[in-house]
Amino acid sequence: MQIFGVDIGGSGIKGAPVDLGRGDLAQERHKVLTPQPSTPDAVADGVKEVVEHYGWTGPIGVTFPGVVTNGSTIRTAANVDKAWIDTDARALLGERLGGLPVTVVNDADAAGVAEMHFGAGRDRKGTVLLLTFGTGIGSALFIDGVLVPNSELGHLELGGHDAEKRASSKAKEDGDLTWEHWARRVSKYLAHVEMLFSPELFIIGGGVSRKSGKFLHLIEGIKAEIVPAQLQNNAGIVGAAMRAVETGEA
Ligand code: BGC
């Protein structure tokens, strides 16, 4: 079965039909730049452009970089336009896409669902935490393979700061930090998360997971196993499509 997945990020809106049997894209993905300002209306046009690129007319799963309740309502928007807060994204996107059924899911939760089924978390029981390091820090918490949605661990306090402002990959770029310096911050952050949840496994996702060779060996003081995500850039798209099925939209 194929479902369309769209990943809304701070810099790009990417999408493709997803082959749910293989957990992979059925066609090469299409990307448009996220409009600035990233208002609901402008982003909805971007999503429409991506979906129309394929002439898609079936169900769609969409990720959003903030808290999403009931596959529909946006509650927070740390790294996109604040006008999203309290927007009914399912209604907005559904209407813009001519009535196609839409499910919306937090971006890290979507990536986590995909990794647990098809990637680094396959067959893993107990407490597993996927953390995405990008513009912000996203988190997906699993207990015996079941998602606890909207865990938002990127906003834990770390040394008096919002953790993602210190340890995201944007923080590394903005501060021109070396891998060693950034890895010290990530280690501190992971130690804090480990103190709270004692996970068996950390999966490190987000754009930076492609460069895990540069920093995973620099992370210190963590008892849990730490592995890079395997689906990398496509995890959000695949997970969004999976979520559309799990929530009954597809
Ligand atoms: C948001 C999360 C999101 C993460 C990654 C954070 O700022 O609060 O909802 O998953 O960024 O995009």
mmCIF file of C-alpha atoms and ligand atoms in Angstrom:
data_model
loop_
_atom_site.group_PDB
_atom_site.id
_atom_site.type_symbol
_atom_site.label_atom_id
_atom_site.label_comp_id
_atom_site.label_asym_id
_atom_site.label_seq_id
_atom_site.Cartn_x
_atom_site.Cartn_y
_atom_site.Cartn_z
ATOM 1 C CA MET A 1 0.000 0.000 0.000
ATOM 2 C CA GLN A 2 1.151 3.548 -0.698
ATOM 3 C CA ILE A 3 0.360 6.650 1.370
ATOM 4 C CA PHE A 4 1.768 10.119 0.796
ATOM 5 C CA GLY A 5 4.121 11.512 3.439
ATOM 6 C CA VAL A 6 5.115 15.163 3.877
ATOM 7 C CA ASP A 7 7.759 16.503 6.269
ATOM 8 C CA ILE A 8 7.388 20.197 7.188
ATOM 9 C CA GLY A 9 10.694 21.558 8.452
ATOM 10 C CA GLY A 10 12.107 24.968 9.276
ATOM 11 C CA SER A 11 13.942 25.170 5.949
ATOM 12 C CA GLY A 12 12.207 22.737 3.578
ATOM 13 C CA ILE A 13 8.907 20.970 2.891
ATOM 14 C CA LYS A 14 9.646 17.492 1.499
ATOM 15 C CA GLY A 15 7.311 14.755 0.407
ATOM 16 C CA ALA A 16 6.863 11.561 -1.605
ATOM 17 C CA PRO A 17 4.542 8.572 -1.895
ATOM 18 C CA VAL A 18 5.666 5.978 0.650
ATOM 19 C CA ASP A 19 5.696 2.233 0.133
ATOM 20 C CA LEU A 20 4.480 1.062 3.543
ATOM 21 C CA GLY A 21 5.539 -2.532 2.950
ATOM 22 C CA ARG A 22 9.189 -1.577 2.521
ATOM 23 C CA GLY A 23 9.166 1.521 4.756
ATOM 24 C CA ASP A 24 10.783 3.527 1.995
ATOM 25 C CA LEU A 25 9.928 6.173 -0.568
ATOM 26 C CA ALA A 26 8.147 4.787 -3.632
ATOM 27 C CA GLN A 27 9.451 7.667 -5.753
ATOM 28 C CA GLU A 28 12.181 10.242 -5.420
ATOM 29 C CA ARG A 29 11.119 12.962 -3.000
ATOM 30 C CA HIS A 30 10.213 16.494 -4.029
ATOM 31 C CA LYS A 31 11.217 19.510 -1.946
ATOM 32 C CA VAL A 32 10.209 23.172 -1.844
ATOM 33 C CA LEU A 33 11.716 25.801 0.455
ATOM 34 C CA THR A 34 9.708 26.613 3.560
ATOM 35 C CA PRO A 35 8.245 30.092 2.971
ATOM 36 C CA GLN A 36 9.418 32.885 5.276
ATOM 37 C CA PRO A 37 7.523 33.867 7.302
ATOM 38 C CA SER A 38 6.323 30.284 7.725
ATOM 39 C CA THR A 39 2.674 31.171 8.326
ATOM 40 C CA PRO A 40 -0.001 28.442 8.132
ATOM 41 C CA ASP A 41 -1.339 29.819 4.878
ATOM 42 C CA ALA A 42 2.028 30.033 3.132
ATOM 43 C CA VAL A 43 3.164 26.600 4.361
ATOM 44 C CA ALA A 44 -0.152 25.044 3.277
ATOM 45 C CA ASP A 45 0.580 26.322 -0.253
ATOM 46 C CA GLY A 46 4.014 24.672 -0.060
ATOM 47 C CA VAL A 47 2.474 21.346 0.987
ATOM 48 C CA LYS A 48 -0.010 21.627 -1.883
ATOM 49 C CA GLU A 49 2.824 22.199 -4.355
ATOM 50 C CA VAL A 50 4.648 19.065 -3.133
ATOM 51 C CA VAL A 51 1.506 16.892 -3.242
ATOM 52 C CA GLU A 52 0.425 18.191 -6.662
ATOM 53 C CA HIS A 53 3.883 17.448 -8.059
ATOM 54 C CA TYR A 54 2.800 13.764 -8.004
ATOM 55 C CA GLY A 55 -0.877 14.324 -8.842
ATOM 56 C CA TRP A 56 -1.635 12.489 -5.572
ATOM 57 C CA THR A 57 -5.302 12.076 -4.640
ATOM 58 C CA GLY A 58 -5.212 9.689 -1.641
ATOM 59 C CA PRO A 59 -4.586 9.993 2.116
ATOM 60 C CA ILE A 60 -1.674 12.048 3.397
ATOM 61 C CA GLY A 61 0.396 12.105 6.596
ATOM 62 C CA VAL A 62 2.134 15.359 7.446
ATOM 63 C CA THR A 63 4.775 16.106 10.079
ATOM 64 C CA PHE A 64 4.937 19.381 11.996
ATOM 65 C CA PRO A 65 7.835 20.669 14.157
ATOM 66 C CA GLY A 66 5.734 21.277 17.288
ATOM 67 C CA VAL A 67 3.174 19.668 19.592
ATOM 68 C CA VAL A 68 0.235 18.198 17.633
ATOM 69 C CA THR A 69 -2.827 16.834 19.420
ATOM 70 C CA ASN A 70 -5.342 14.401 17.902
ATOM 71 C CA GLY A 71 -3.556 14.341 14.548
ATOM 72 C CA SER A 72 -4.823 17.817 14.008
ATOM 73 C CA THR A 73 -4.344 20.773 16.359
ATOM 74 C CA ILE A 74 -1.005 22.565 16.667
ATOM 75 C CA ARG A 75 -0.140 23.568 20.243
ATOM 76 C CA THR A 76 3.436 24.906 19.998
ATOM 77 C CA ALA A 77 5.664 26.360 17.281
ATOM 78 C CA ALA A 78 9.197 26.923 18.600
ATOM 79 C CA ASN A 79 10.900 27.191 15.203
ATOM 80 C CA VAL A 80 8.083 28.180 12.835
ATOM 81 C CA ASP A 81 5.682 31.121 12.737
ATOM 82 C CA LYS A 82 3.715 31.509 15.979
ATOM 83 C CA ALA A 83 0.477 31.941 13.996
ATOM 84 C CA TRP A 84 0.426 28.099 13.869
ATOM 85 C CA ILE A 85 -0.486 27.873 17.557
ATOM 86 C CA ASP A 86 -4.093 26.623 17.916
ATOM 87 C CA THR A 87 -4.415 26.126 14.147
ATOM 88 C CA ASP A 88 -6.445 23.085 13.107
ATOM 89 C CA ALA A 89 -3.796 21.879 10.659
ATOM 90 C CA ARG A 90 -5.798 18.881 9.487
ATOM 91 C CA ALA A 91 -8.690 21.147 8.462
ATOM 92 C CA LEU A 92 -6.414 23.763 6.886
ATOM 93 C CA LEU A 93 -4.377 21.281 4.829
ATOM 94 C CA GLY A 94 -7.378 19.104 3.975
ATOM 95 C CA GLU A 95 -9.231 22.094 2.605
ATOM 96 C CA ARG A 96 -6.169 23.335 0.670
ATOM 97 C CA LEU A 97 -5.741 19.873 -0.845
ATOM 98 C CA GLY A 98 -9.309 19.740 -2.112
ATOM 99 C CA GLY A 99 -10.678 17.526 0.674
ATOM 100 C CA LEU A 100 -8.005 14.798 0.804
ATOM 101 C CA PRO A 101 -7.808 13.060 4.230
ATOM 102 C CA VAL A 102 -4.881 14.442 6.243
ATOM 103 C CA THR A 103 -3.260 13.359 9.534
ATOM 104 C CA VAL A 104 -0.732 15.618 11.231
ATOM 105 C CA VAL A 105 1.952 14.325 13.606
ATOM 106 C CA ASN A 106 4.938 15.775 15.468
ATOM 107 C CA ASP A 107 8.079 15.461 13.297
ATOM 108 C CA ALA A 108 10.200 13.570 15.851
ATOM 109 C CA ASP A 109 7.316 11.228 16.672
ATOM 110 C CA ALA A 110 6.981 10.449 12.956
ATOM 111 C CA ALA A 111 10.718 9.791 12.610
ATOM 112 C CA GLY A 112 10.575 7.607 15.709
ATOM 113 C CA VAL A 113 7.681 5.504 14.432
ATOM 114 C CA ALA A 114 9.594 4.860 11.197
ATOM 115 C CA GLU A 115 12.846 3.984 13.002
ATOM 116 C CA MET A 116 11.054 1.614 15.389
ATOM 117 C CA HIS A 117 9.492 -0.300 12.486
ATOM 118 C CA PHE A 118 12.125 -0.160 9.780
ATOM 119 C CA GLY A 119 15.347 1.185 11.283
ATOM 120 C CA ALA A 120 17.536 1.317 14.359
ATOM 121 C CA GLY A 121 14.722 0.540 16.830
ATOM 122 C CA ARG A 122 13.371 -2.605 15.125
ATOM 123 C CA ASP A 123 12.314 -5.275 17.648
ATOM 124 C CA ARG A 124 13.581 -3.190 20.574
ATOM 125 C CA LYS A 125 11.573 -3.483 23.777
ATOM 126 C CA GLY A 126 11.703 -1.394 26.951
ATOM 127 C CA THR A 127 12.213 2.368 26.923
ATOM 128 C CA VAL A 128 13.674 3.699 23.680
ATOM 129 C CA LEU A 129 14.253 7.384 22.969
ATOM 130 C CA LEU A 130 14.831 8.808 19.515
ATOM 131 C CA LEU A 131 16.291 12.319 19.599
ATOM 132 C CA THR A 132 16.569 14.434 16.461
ATOM 133 C CA PHE A 133 19.262 17.102 16.329
ATOM 134 C CA GLY A 134 18.512 19.782 13.750
ATOM 135 C CA THR A 135 17.144 23.322 14.002
ATOM 136 C CA GLY A 136 15.730 22.221 17.361
ATOM 137 C CA ILE A 137 15.866 18.976 19.326
ATOM 138 C CA GLY A 138 12.914 16.646 18.820
ATOM 139 C CA SER A 139 12.114 13.555 20.866
ATOM 140 C CA ALA A 140 10.073 10.388 20.449
ATOM 141 C CA LEU A 141 9.564 8.176 23.510
ATOM 142 C CA PHE A 142 8.648 4.491 23.119
ATOM 143 C CA ILE A 143 7.701 1.985 25.790
ATOM 144 C CA ASP A 144 7.794 -1.568 24.390
ATOM 145 C CA GLY A 145 7.377 -0.143 20.902
ATOM 146 C CA VAL A 146 4.379 2.049 21.790
ATOM 147 C CA LEU A 147 4.771 5.788 21.203
ATOM 148 C CA VAL A 148 4.112 8.277 24.021
ATOM 149 C CA PRO A 149 3.380 11.289 21.780
ATOM 150 C CA ASN A 150 4.627 14.874 22.129
ATOM 151 C CA SER A 151 7.344 14.194 24.713
ATOM 152 C CA GLU A 152 9.167 17.474 23.768
ATOM 153 C CA LEU A 153 12.389 16.639 25.590
ATOM 154 C CA GLY A 154 14.287 19.201 23.507
ATOM 155 C CA HIS A 155 12.900 21.866 25.797
ATOM 156 C CA LEU A 156 14.270 20.428 29.023
ATOM 157 C CA GLU A 157 16.317 22.962 30.935
ATOM 158 C CA LEU A 158 20.053 22.521 30.624
ATOM 159 C CA GLY A 159 22.307 24.794 32.685
ATOM 160 C CA GLY A 160 19.582 27.446 32.844
ATOM 161 C CA HIS A 161 18.884 27.288 29.087
ATOM 162 C CA ASP A 162 16.343 25.680 26.812
ATOM 163 C CA ALA A 163 18.326 22.516 25.924
ATOM 164 C CA GLU A 164 17.818 22.824 22.155
ATOM 165 C CA LYS A 165 19.336 26.312 22.204
ATOM 166 C CA ARG A 166 22.564 24.739 23.529
ATOM 167 C CA ALA A 167 22.762 21.306 21.952
ATOM 168 C CA SER A 168 20.863 21.291 18.622
ATOM 169 C CA SER A 169 22.933 21.153 15.443
ATOM 170 C CA LYS A 170 21.840 24.751 14.787
ATOM 171 C CA ALA A 171 23.485 25.688 18.108
ATOM 172 C CA LYS A 172 26.682 24.020 16.827
ATOM 173 C CA GLU A 173 26.540 26.018 13.591
ATOM 174 C CA ASP A 174 25.527 29.331 15.160
ATOM 175 C CA GLY A 175 28.252 29.071 17.793
ATOM 176 C CA ASP A 176 30.801 27.698 15.307
ATOM 177 C CA LEU A 177 31.477 24.902 17.813
ATOM 178 C CA THR A 178 33.952 22.089 17.198
ATOM 179 C CA TRP A 179 32.599 18.518 17.234
ATOM 180 C CA GLU A 180 34.343 18.036 20.595
ATOM 181 C CA HIS A 181 32.725 21.118 22.130
ATOM 182 C CA TRP A 182 29.283 20.275 20.798
ATOM 183 C CA ALA A 183 29.611 16.622 21.868
ATOM 184 C CA ARG A 184 30.289 17.784 25.443
ATOM 185 C CA ARG A 185 26.980 19.655 25.387
ATOM 186 C CA VAL A 186 25.169 16.681 23.850
ATOM 187 C CA SER A 187 26.704 14.384 26.518
ATOM 188 C CA LYS A 188 25.413 16.679 29.263
ATOM 189 C CA TYR A 189 21.997 16.741 27.653
ATOM 190 C CA LEU A 190 21.832 12.946 27.212
ATOM 191 C CA ALA A 191 22.954 12.454 30.837
ATOM 192 C CA HIS A 192 20.048 14.624 31.955
ATOM 193 C CA VAL A 193 17.563 12.705 29.813
ATOM 194 C CA GLU A 194 19.048 9.408 31.039
ATOM 195 C CA MET A 195 18.623 10.499 34.651
ATOM 196 C CA LEU A 196 14.909 11.069 33.981
ATOM 197 C CA PHE A 197 14.033 8.034 31.817
ATOM 198 C CA SER A 198 16.837 5.419 32.031
ATOM 199 C CA PRO A 199 16.234 4.281 28.437
ATOM 200 C CA GLU A 200 17.781 1.078 27.115
ATOM 201 C CA LEU A 201 18.550 2.751 23.814
ATOM 202 C CA PHE A 202 19.092 6.252 22.415
ATOM 203 C CA ILE A 203 18.637 6.633 18.649
ATOM 204 C CA ILE A 204 20.291 9.784 17.322
ATOM 205 C CA GLY A 205 18.384 11.192 14.353
ATOM 206 C CA GLY A 206 18.009 14.448 12.412
ATOM 207 C CA GLY A 207 20.315 15.720 9.683
ATOM 208 C CA VAL A 208 23.351 15.248 11.912
ATOM 209 C CA SER A 209 22.812 11.461 12.087
ATOM 210 C CA ARG A 210 24.533 11.268 8.679
ATOM 211 C CA LYS A 211 27.711 12.522 10.380
ATOM 212 C CA SER A 212 27.554 10.204 13.385
ATOM 213 C CA GLY A 213 31.127 9.082 12.646
ATOM 214 C CA LYS A 214 32.287 12.556 13.638
ATOM 215 C CA PHE A 215 30.777 12.721 17.100
ATOM 216 C CA LEU A 216 29.216 9.508 18.475
ATOM 217 C CA HIS A 217 32.612 8.345 19.825
ATOM 218 C CA LEU A 218 32.976 11.704 21.601
ATOM 219 C CA ILE A 219 29.849 11.212 23.702
ATOM 220 C CA GLU A 220 30.748 10.249 27.244
ATOM 221 C CA GLY A 221 29.168 9.212 30.518
ATOM 222 C CA ILE A 222 26.024 7.521 29.149
ATOM 223 C CA LYS A 223 25.026 4.016 30.230
ATOM 224 C CA ALA A 224 22.431 3.360 27.532
ATOM 225 C CA GLU A 225 23.379 2.105 24.091
ATOM 226 C CA ILE A 226 23.588 4.967 21.552
ATOM 227 C CA VAL A 227 23.099 4.326 17.822
ATOM 228 C CA PRO A 228 22.536 6.551 14.776
ATOM 229 C CA ALA A 229 19.149 6.533 13.037
ATOM 230 C CA GLN A 230 19.101 4.437 9.863
ATOM 231 C CA LEU A 231 16.407 6.051 7.718
ATOM 232 C CA GLN A 232 18.029 9.453 8.133
ATOM 233 C CA ASN A 233 16.445 12.136 5.983
ATOM 234 C CA ASN A 234 13.404 10.100 4.967
ATOM 235 C CA ALA A 235 12.298 8.984 8.436
ATOM 236 C CA GLY A 236 9.828 11.872 8.840
ATOM 237 C CA ILE A 237 8.167 11.248 5.475
ATOM 238 C CA VAL A 238 7.881 7.493 6.057
ATOM 239 C CA GLY A 239 6.653 7.912 9.643
ATOM 240 C CA ALA A 240 4.052 10.506 8.629
ATOM 241 C CA ALA A 241 2.581 8.071 6.120
ATOM 242 C CA MET A 242 2.607 5.251 8.702
ATOM 243 C CA ARG A 243 0.877 7.467 11.230
ATOM 244 C CA ALA A 244 -1.881 8.276 8.712
ATOM 245 C CA VAL A 245 -2.693 4.555 8.663
ATOM 246 C CA GLU A 246 -2.348 4.045 12.441
ATOM 247 C CA THR A 247 -4.740 6.902 13.182
ATOM 248 C CA GLY A 248 -7.302 5.616 10.714
ATOM 249 C CA GLU A 249 -7.111 8.386 8.111
ATOM 250 C CA ALA A 250 -5.901 5.983 5.451
HETATM 251 C C1 BGC B 1 9.756 21.370 18.846
HETATM 252 C C2 BGC B 1 9.451 19.895 18.691
HETATM 253 C C3 BGC B 1 10.114 19.371 17.428
HETATM 254 C C4 BGC B 1 11.591 19.690 17.444
HETATM 255 C C5 BGC B 1 12.278 19.251 16.166
HETATM 256 C C6 BGC B 1 11.257 21.567 18.838
HETATM 257 O O1 BGC B 1 11.560 22.939 18.966
HETATM 258 O O2 BGC B 1 9.224 21.877 20.061
HETATM 259 O O3 BGC B 1 8.054 19.706 18.632
HETATM 260 O O4 BGC B 1 9.906 17.986 17.359
HETATM 261 O O5 BGC B 1 11.807 21.073 17.617
HETATM 262 O O6 BGC B 1 11.754 19.885 15.057
#
